[in-house]
Short mmCIF file of C-alpha atoms in Angstrom, two decimals:
data_model
loop_
_atom_site.label_atom_id
_atom_site.label_comp_id
_atom_site.label_asym_id
_atom_site.label_seq_id
_atom_site.Cartn_x
_atom_site.Cartn_y
_atom_site.Cartn_z
CA UNK A 17 -19.75 -2.80 -35.63
CA UNK A 18 -16.14 -3.80 -35.37
CA UNK A 19 -15.22 -0.38 -33.94
CA UNK A 20 -17.66 -0.86 -31.04
CA UNK A 21 -15.74 -3.85 -29.72
CA UNK A 22 -14.51 -4.21 -26.18
CA UNK A 23 -11.52 -1.96 -26.75
CA UNK A 24 -13.72 0.92 -27.89
CA UNK A 25 -16.15 0.48 -25.00
CA UNK A 26 -13.32 0.28 -22.47
CA UNK A 27 -11.84 3.43 -23.99
CA UNK A 28 -15.08 5.37 -23.50
CA UNK A 29 -15.41 4.27 -19.88
CA UNK A 30 -11.75 5.02 -19.11
CA UNK A 31 -12.04 8.59 -20.45
CA UNK A 32 -15.30 9.13 -18.54
CA UNK A 33 -13.67 7.79 -15.37
CA UNK A 34 -10.38 9.70 -15.66
CA UNK A 35 -11.68 12.92 -17.15
CA UNK A 36 -8.89 13.19 -19.71
CA UNK A 37 -7.57 11.39 -22.78
CA UNK A 38 -4.00 11.42 -21.45
CA UNK A 39 -4.88 9.76 -18.12
CA UNK A 40 -7.14 7.23 -19.83
CA UNK A 41 -4.41 6.36 -22.33
CA UNK A 42 -1.97 5.69 -19.48
CA UNK A 43 -4.51 3.46 -17.76
CA UNK A 44 -5.17 1.50 -20.95
CA UNK A 45 -1.51 1.23 -21.94
CA UNK A 46 -1.90 2.96 -25.31
CA UNK A 47 -0.89 6.26 -26.85
CA UNK A 48 -3.14 9.32 -26.67
CA UNK A 49 -3.25 9.41 -30.47
CA UNK A 50 -4.39 5.78 -30.72
CA UNK A 51 -7.04 6.41 -28.06
CA UNK A 52 -8.31 9.48 -29.92
CA UNK A 53 -8.57 7.48 -33.14
CA UNK A 54 -10.47 4.71 -31.35
CA UNK A 55 -13.03 7.18 -30.01
CA UNK A 56 -13.32 8.93 -33.39
CA UNK A 57 -14.06 5.62 -35.14
CA UNK A 58 -16.64 4.68 -32.53
CA UNK A 59 -18.34 8.09 -32.76
CA UNK A 60 -18.40 7.78 -36.57
CA UNK A 61 -19.99 4.35 -36.32
CA UNK A 62 -22.62 5.51 -33.82
CA UNK A 63 -23.25 8.77 -35.63
CA UNK A 64 -23.12 10.81 -32.41
CA UNK A 65 -20.48 12.73 -30.45
CA UNK A 66 -19.74 11.03 -27.14
CA UNK A 67 -17.42 13.70 -25.75
CA UNK A 68 -17.29 17.47 -25.88
CA UNK A 69 -13.61 18.43 -26.17
CA UNK A 70 -11.61 21.62 -25.87
CA UNK A 71 -7.85 22.13 -25.63
CA UNK A 72 -8.14 22.11 -21.83
CA UNK A 73 -10.99 19.78 -20.91
CA UNK A 74 -13.11 16.83 -21.96
CA UNK A 75 -16.64 15.96 -20.81
CA UNK A 76 -19.35 13.52 -21.80
CA UNK A 77 -22.02 14.83 -24.12
CA UNK A 78 -25.68 14.09 -23.39
CA UNK A 79 -25.49 11.15 -25.78
CA UNK A 80 -22.24 10.07 -24.16
CA UNK A 81 -23.76 10.06 -20.67
CA UNK A 82 -26.63 7.89 -21.82
CA UNK A 83 -24.21 5.59 -23.65
CA UNK A 84 -22.01 5.13 -20.56
CA UNK A 85 -25.01 4.45 -18.32
CA UNK A 86 -26.18 1.66 -20.63
CA UNK A 87 -22.77 0.20 -21.44
CA UNK A 88 -21.07 0.18 -18.01
CA UNK A 89 -23.19 -2.56 -16.29
CA UNK A 90 -22.94 -5.22 -19.02
CA UNK A 91 -19.26 -4.45 -19.52
CA UNK A 92 -18.67 -5.03 -15.80
CA UNK A 93 -20.36 -8.43 -16.19
CA UNK A 94 -18.14 -9.23 -19.15
CA UNK A 95 -15.05 -8.35 -17.11
CA UNK A 96 -16.27 -10.56 -14.26
CA UNK A 97 -16.84 -13.46 -16.66
CA UNK A 98 -13.35 -13.03 -18.12
CA UNK A 99 -11.80 -12.85 -14.64
CA UNK A 100 -13.62 -16.04 -13.68
CA UNK A 101 -12.33 -17.80 -16.79
CA UNK A 102 -8.77 -16.65 -16.12
CA UNK A 103 -8.99 -17.73 -12.48
CA UNK A 104 -9.58 -21.31 -13.62
CA UNK A 105 -6.37 -21.43 -15.58
CA UNK A 106 -3.94 -24.11 -14.40
CA UNK A 107 -0.99 -21.95 -15.36
CA UNK A 108 -1.21 -18.38 -14.00
CA UNK A 109 0.26 -15.74 -16.26
CA UNK A 110 0.42 -11.98 -16.49
CA UNK A 111 1.42 -9.18 -14.12
CA UNK A 112 0.80 -9.17 -10.36
CA UNK A 113 1.15 -5.71 -8.80
CA UNK A 114 1.81 -5.50 -5.04
CA UNK A 115 1.96 -2.40 -2.84
CA UNK A 116 3.76 -2.69 0.49
CA UNK A 117 5.60 -0.77 3.15
CA UNK A 118 9.40 -1.09 2.97
CA UNK A 119 9.45 -3.57 5.86
CA UNK A 120 6.47 -5.44 4.40
CA UNK A 121 8.29 -5.66 1.08
CA UNK A 122 11.29 -7.25 2.78
CA UNK A 123 8.94 -9.65 4.55
CA UNK A 124 7.36 -10.89 1.33
CA UNK A 125 10.43 -10.81 -0.93
CA UNK A 126 11.35 -14.50 -0.37
CA UNK A 127 7.76 -15.50 -1.16
CA UNK A 128 7.81 -13.42 -4.34
CA UNK A 129 10.98 -15.15 -5.53
CA UNK A 130 9.50 -18.57 -4.78
CA UNK A 131 6.31 -17.58 -6.61
CA UNK A 132 8.23 -16.55 -9.74
CA UNK A 133 10.19 -19.81 -9.73
CA UNK A 134 6.97 -21.79 -9.51
CA UNK A 135 5.08 -19.81 -12.16
CA UNK A 136 7.45 -18.84 -15.00
CA UNK A 137 4.69 -17.06 -16.96
CA UNK A 138 4.06 -14.58 -14.14
CA UNK A 139 5.61 -11.15 -13.57
CA UNK A 140 5.57 -9.28 -10.24
CA UNK A 141 5.77 -5.50 -9.76
CA UNK A 142 6.47 -4.85 -6.06
CA UNK A 143 6.14 -1.17 -5.10
CA UNK A 144 7.25 -0.15 -1.60
CA UNK A 145 6.25 3.20 -0.10
CA UNK A 146 5.46 4.63 3.28
CA UNK A 147 2.05 6.11 2.52
CA UNK A 148 -1.02 3.92 2.68
CA UNK A 149 -2.67 3.93 -0.75
CA UNK A 150 -6.02 2.77 -2.13
CA UNK A 151 -4.78 -0.33 -3.93
CA UNK A 152 -7.90 -0.53 -6.12
CA UNK A 153 -7.69 3.08 -7.31
CA UNK A 154 -3.93 2.77 -7.89
CA UNK A 155 -4.22 -0.46 -9.88
CA UNK A 156 -2.65 -2.91 -7.42
CA UNK A 157 -3.77 -6.51 -6.97
CA UNK A 158 -2.45 -6.98 -3.43
CA UNK A 159 -1.39 -4.86 -0.48
CA UNK A 160 0.88 -5.65 2.47
CA UNK A 161 0.60 -3.58 5.63
CA UNK A 162 0.49 -4.09 9.42
CA UNK A 163 -2.79 -5.80 10.29
CA UNK A 164 -4.19 -2.77 12.10
CA UNK A 165 -3.78 -0.59 8.98
CA UNK A 166 -5.66 -2.83 6.53
CA UNK A 167 -8.89 -1.17 5.28
CA UNK A 168 -12.00 -2.88 6.62
CA UNK A 169 -13.48 -3.58 3.18
CA UNK A 170 -10.54 -5.80 2.19
CA UNK A 171 -9.99 -9.52 2.60
CA UNK A 172 -6.88 -9.89 4.80
CA UNK A 173 -4.64 -12.91 5.39
CA UNK A 174 -1.97 -13.05 8.14
CA UNK A 175 1.57 -12.86 6.82
CA UNK A 176 4.67 -13.67 8.83
CA UNK A 177 5.17 -13.74 12.56
CA UNK A 178 3.84 -11.30 15.20
CA UNK A 179 5.80 -8.10 15.68
CA UNK A 180 7.02 -6.17 18.68
CA UNK A 181 8.01 -2.58 19.13
CA UNK A 182 11.42 -1.78 20.57
CA UNK A 183 12.46 1.37 22.43
CA UNK A 184 16.20 1.79 21.96
CA UNK A 185 19.11 4.15 22.69
CA UNK A 186 22.83 4.18 22.00
CA UNK A 187 25.07 3.07 24.92
CA UNK A 188 26.65 6.51 25.07
CA UNK A 189 23.29 8.15 25.62
CA UNK A 190 22.76 6.10 28.79
CA UNK A 191 26.21 6.87 30.15
CA UNK A 192 24.98 10.11 31.70
CA UNK A 193 21.27 9.34 32.13
CA UNK A 194 19.21 6.89 34.23
CA UNK A 195 17.30 4.00 32.74
CA UNK A 196 13.56 4.92 32.73
CA UNK A 197 11.70 2.20 34.70
CA UNK A 198 8.29 2.91 33.09
CA UNK A 199 7.04 4.70 29.97
CA UNK A 200 5.93 7.72 32.02
CA UNK A 201 9.55 8.14 33.11
CA UNK A 202 10.76 8.57 29.54
CA UNK A 203 12.30 12.00 28.93
CA UNK A 204 9.88 12.95 26.16
CA UNK A 205 12.11 15.84 25.07
CA UNK A 206 14.71 13.25 24.04
CA UNK A 207 12.28 10.97 22.16
CA UNK A 208 12.53 11.17 18.36
CA UNK A 209 9.16 11.93 16.81
CA UNK A 210 7.77 9.68 14.07
CA UNK A 211 5.62 11.04 11.27
CA UNK A 212 3.15 8.45 9.95
CA UNK A 213 2.26 8.05 6.25
CA UNK A 214 -0.97 10.04 6.80
CA UNK A 215 1.01 12.97 8.24
CA UNK A 216 0.06 12.40 11.88
CA UNK A 217 2.72 12.06 14.59
CA UNK A 218 2.89 8.67 16.30
CA UNK A 219 2.05 8.45 19.97
CA UNK A 220 4.16 5.59 21.31
CA UNK A 221 1.89 2.74 22.53
CA UNK A 222 2.78 0.66 25.59
CA UNK A 223 1.10 -2.19 27.41
CA UNK A 224 1.86 -4.35 30.46
CA UNK A 225 -0.40 -6.61 32.49
CA UNK A 226 -3.53 -5.17 30.89
CA UNK A 227 -2.46 -1.57 31.51
CA UNK A 228 -2.24 0.49 28.34
CA UNK A 229 -0.85 3.97 27.84
CA UNK A 230 0.57 6.21 25.14
CA UNK A 231 3.47 8.62 25.26
CA UNK A 232 3.64 11.78 23.17
CA UNK A 233 7.29 12.35 22.12
CA UNK A 234 8.51 15.97 22.26
CA UNK A 235 11.98 15.64 20.77
CA UNK A 236 13.43 18.25 18.43
CA UNK A 237 13.91 15.71 15.61
CA UNK A 238 10.96 14.43 13.53
CA UNK A 239 11.48 11.68 10.93
CA UNK A 240 9.38 9.50 8.67
CA UNK A 241 11.99 6.95 7.55
CA UNK A 242 13.07 4.11 9.85
CA UNK A 243 16.58 3.85 8.38
CA UNK A 244 17.28 7.53 9.02
CA UNK A 245 15.85 7.29 12.54
CA UNK A 246 18.03 4.27 13.27
CA UNK A 247 21.14 6.14 12.11
CA UNK A 248 20.18 9.10 14.31
CA UNK A 249 19.77 6.92 17.39
CA UNK A 250 23.10 5.20 16.71
CA UNK A 251 24.67 8.68 16.68
CA UNK A 252 23.20 9.37 20.12
CA UNK A 253 20.49 11.79 18.93
CA UNK A 254 17.96 10.41 21.40
CA UNK A 255 15.52 7.59 22.08
CA UNK A 256 14.01 5.74 19.12
CA UNK A 257 10.84 3.70 18.69
CA UNK A 258 11.02 0.93 16.07
CA UNK A 259 9.65 -2.39 15.01
CA UNK A 260 11.92 -5.01 16.53
CA UNK A 261 13.05 -6.36 13.16
CA UNK A 262 14.44 -2.96 12.19
CA UNK A 263 17.01 -2.89 15.02
CA UNK A 264 17.47 -6.59 15.84
CA UNK A 265 21.05 -6.73 14.51
CA UNK A 266 22.03 -3.57 16.40
CA UNK A 267 20.66 -4.99 19.65
CA UNK A 268 22.46 -8.31 19.14
CA UNK A 269 25.74 -6.51 18.43
CA UNK A 270 25.38 -4.16 21.41
CA UNK A 271 25.26 -1.05 19.23
CA UNK A 272 21.85 -0.24 20.74
CA UNK A 273 20.33 -0.92 24.16
CA UNK A 274 16.69 -1.79 24.62
CA UNK A 275 14.46 -0.01 27.13
CA UNK A 276 11.06 -0.96 28.56
CA UNK A 277 11.04 -4.40 26.94
CA UNK A 278 8.35 -5.62 29.34
CA UNK A 279 6.09 -2.81 28.09
CA UNK A 280 6.16 -3.90 24.42
CA UNK A 281 4.25 -7.19 24.05
CA UNK A 282 3.79 -8.92 20.68
CA UNK A 283 1.24 -7.36 18.33
CA UNK A 284 -0.34 -8.61 15.07
CA UNK A 285 2.15 -8.79 12.22
CA UNK A 286 1.66 -7.98 8.56
CA UNK A 287 -1.39 -8.90 6.53
CA UNK A 288 -1.66 -9.54 2.83
CA UNK A 289 -4.93 -8.06 1.59
CA UNK A 290 -6.94 -7.69 -1.60
CA UNK A 291 -10.40 -6.53 -2.72
CA UNK A 292 -13.30 -8.84 -1.93
CA UNK A 293 -14.00 -9.86 -5.50
CA UNK A 294 -15.96 -13.03 -6.17
CA UNK A 295 -13.50 -14.30 -8.76
CA UNK A 296 -9.92 -13.26 -8.02
CA UNK A 297 -7.33 -13.79 -10.73
CA UNK A 298 -5.41 -17.04 -10.79
CA UNK A 299 -2.30 -15.20 -9.58
CA UNK A 300 -4.08 -13.79 -6.53
CA UNK A 301 -5.87 -17.05 -5.78
CA UNK A 302 -2.53 -18.88 -5.92
#
């Protein structure tokens, strides 16, 4: 039963999981035509139809459902055994996919370059985006996000130094306005609103001497990209709320002025996280 090898079994499970030949072909890295031929050969060998197909949809047949139920568990064990064997390799190879926020990507970039120099058989695909994705569902090996955003079912490792928030304005903005002594004195109508990756608007968190509070910005400008927000604050559009690293050079050069520094204590930095598999790949374990 050459046609019922691992490739054919993986093809059946991928189509059942994705619900379409096109999506399954993309996941498996093969053409739709090649995938269709693989399934046709397997169905011919088994003597049963595994999928009911129309021009618009594909679904498991009764025989296909029974086949998937019996095949999926042992195939998962085979994958685990192969992962374990690969993890014991002294020379990691293959592709390592990482999903990170833009700032997290900048944080890990030097480590990625050092990793590639050390392991010449490895490739790294670093994808940076604002939204928080399910790294397992999207096919990533690792994720990098602020520690408080890491999903609870992941194994997380601290990465880099602690972070601080920074409330900043342009010098010209302060020329005609008083310096707010506490967060409650902030003119919320002049505070630029921040849209988070999940669509919610950030309430600015503050803490001093055990006292915690949050401020709800009411400014007319709402942004979801730190670089654009920084440019807006530099132009005097209002008060901005950033991670300290994002505006450190502007503060040092005097282009921006920091407010309420004693209300923004250090917070946990980034974490590198991955699924809690028993046998991670050699690349991840490294």
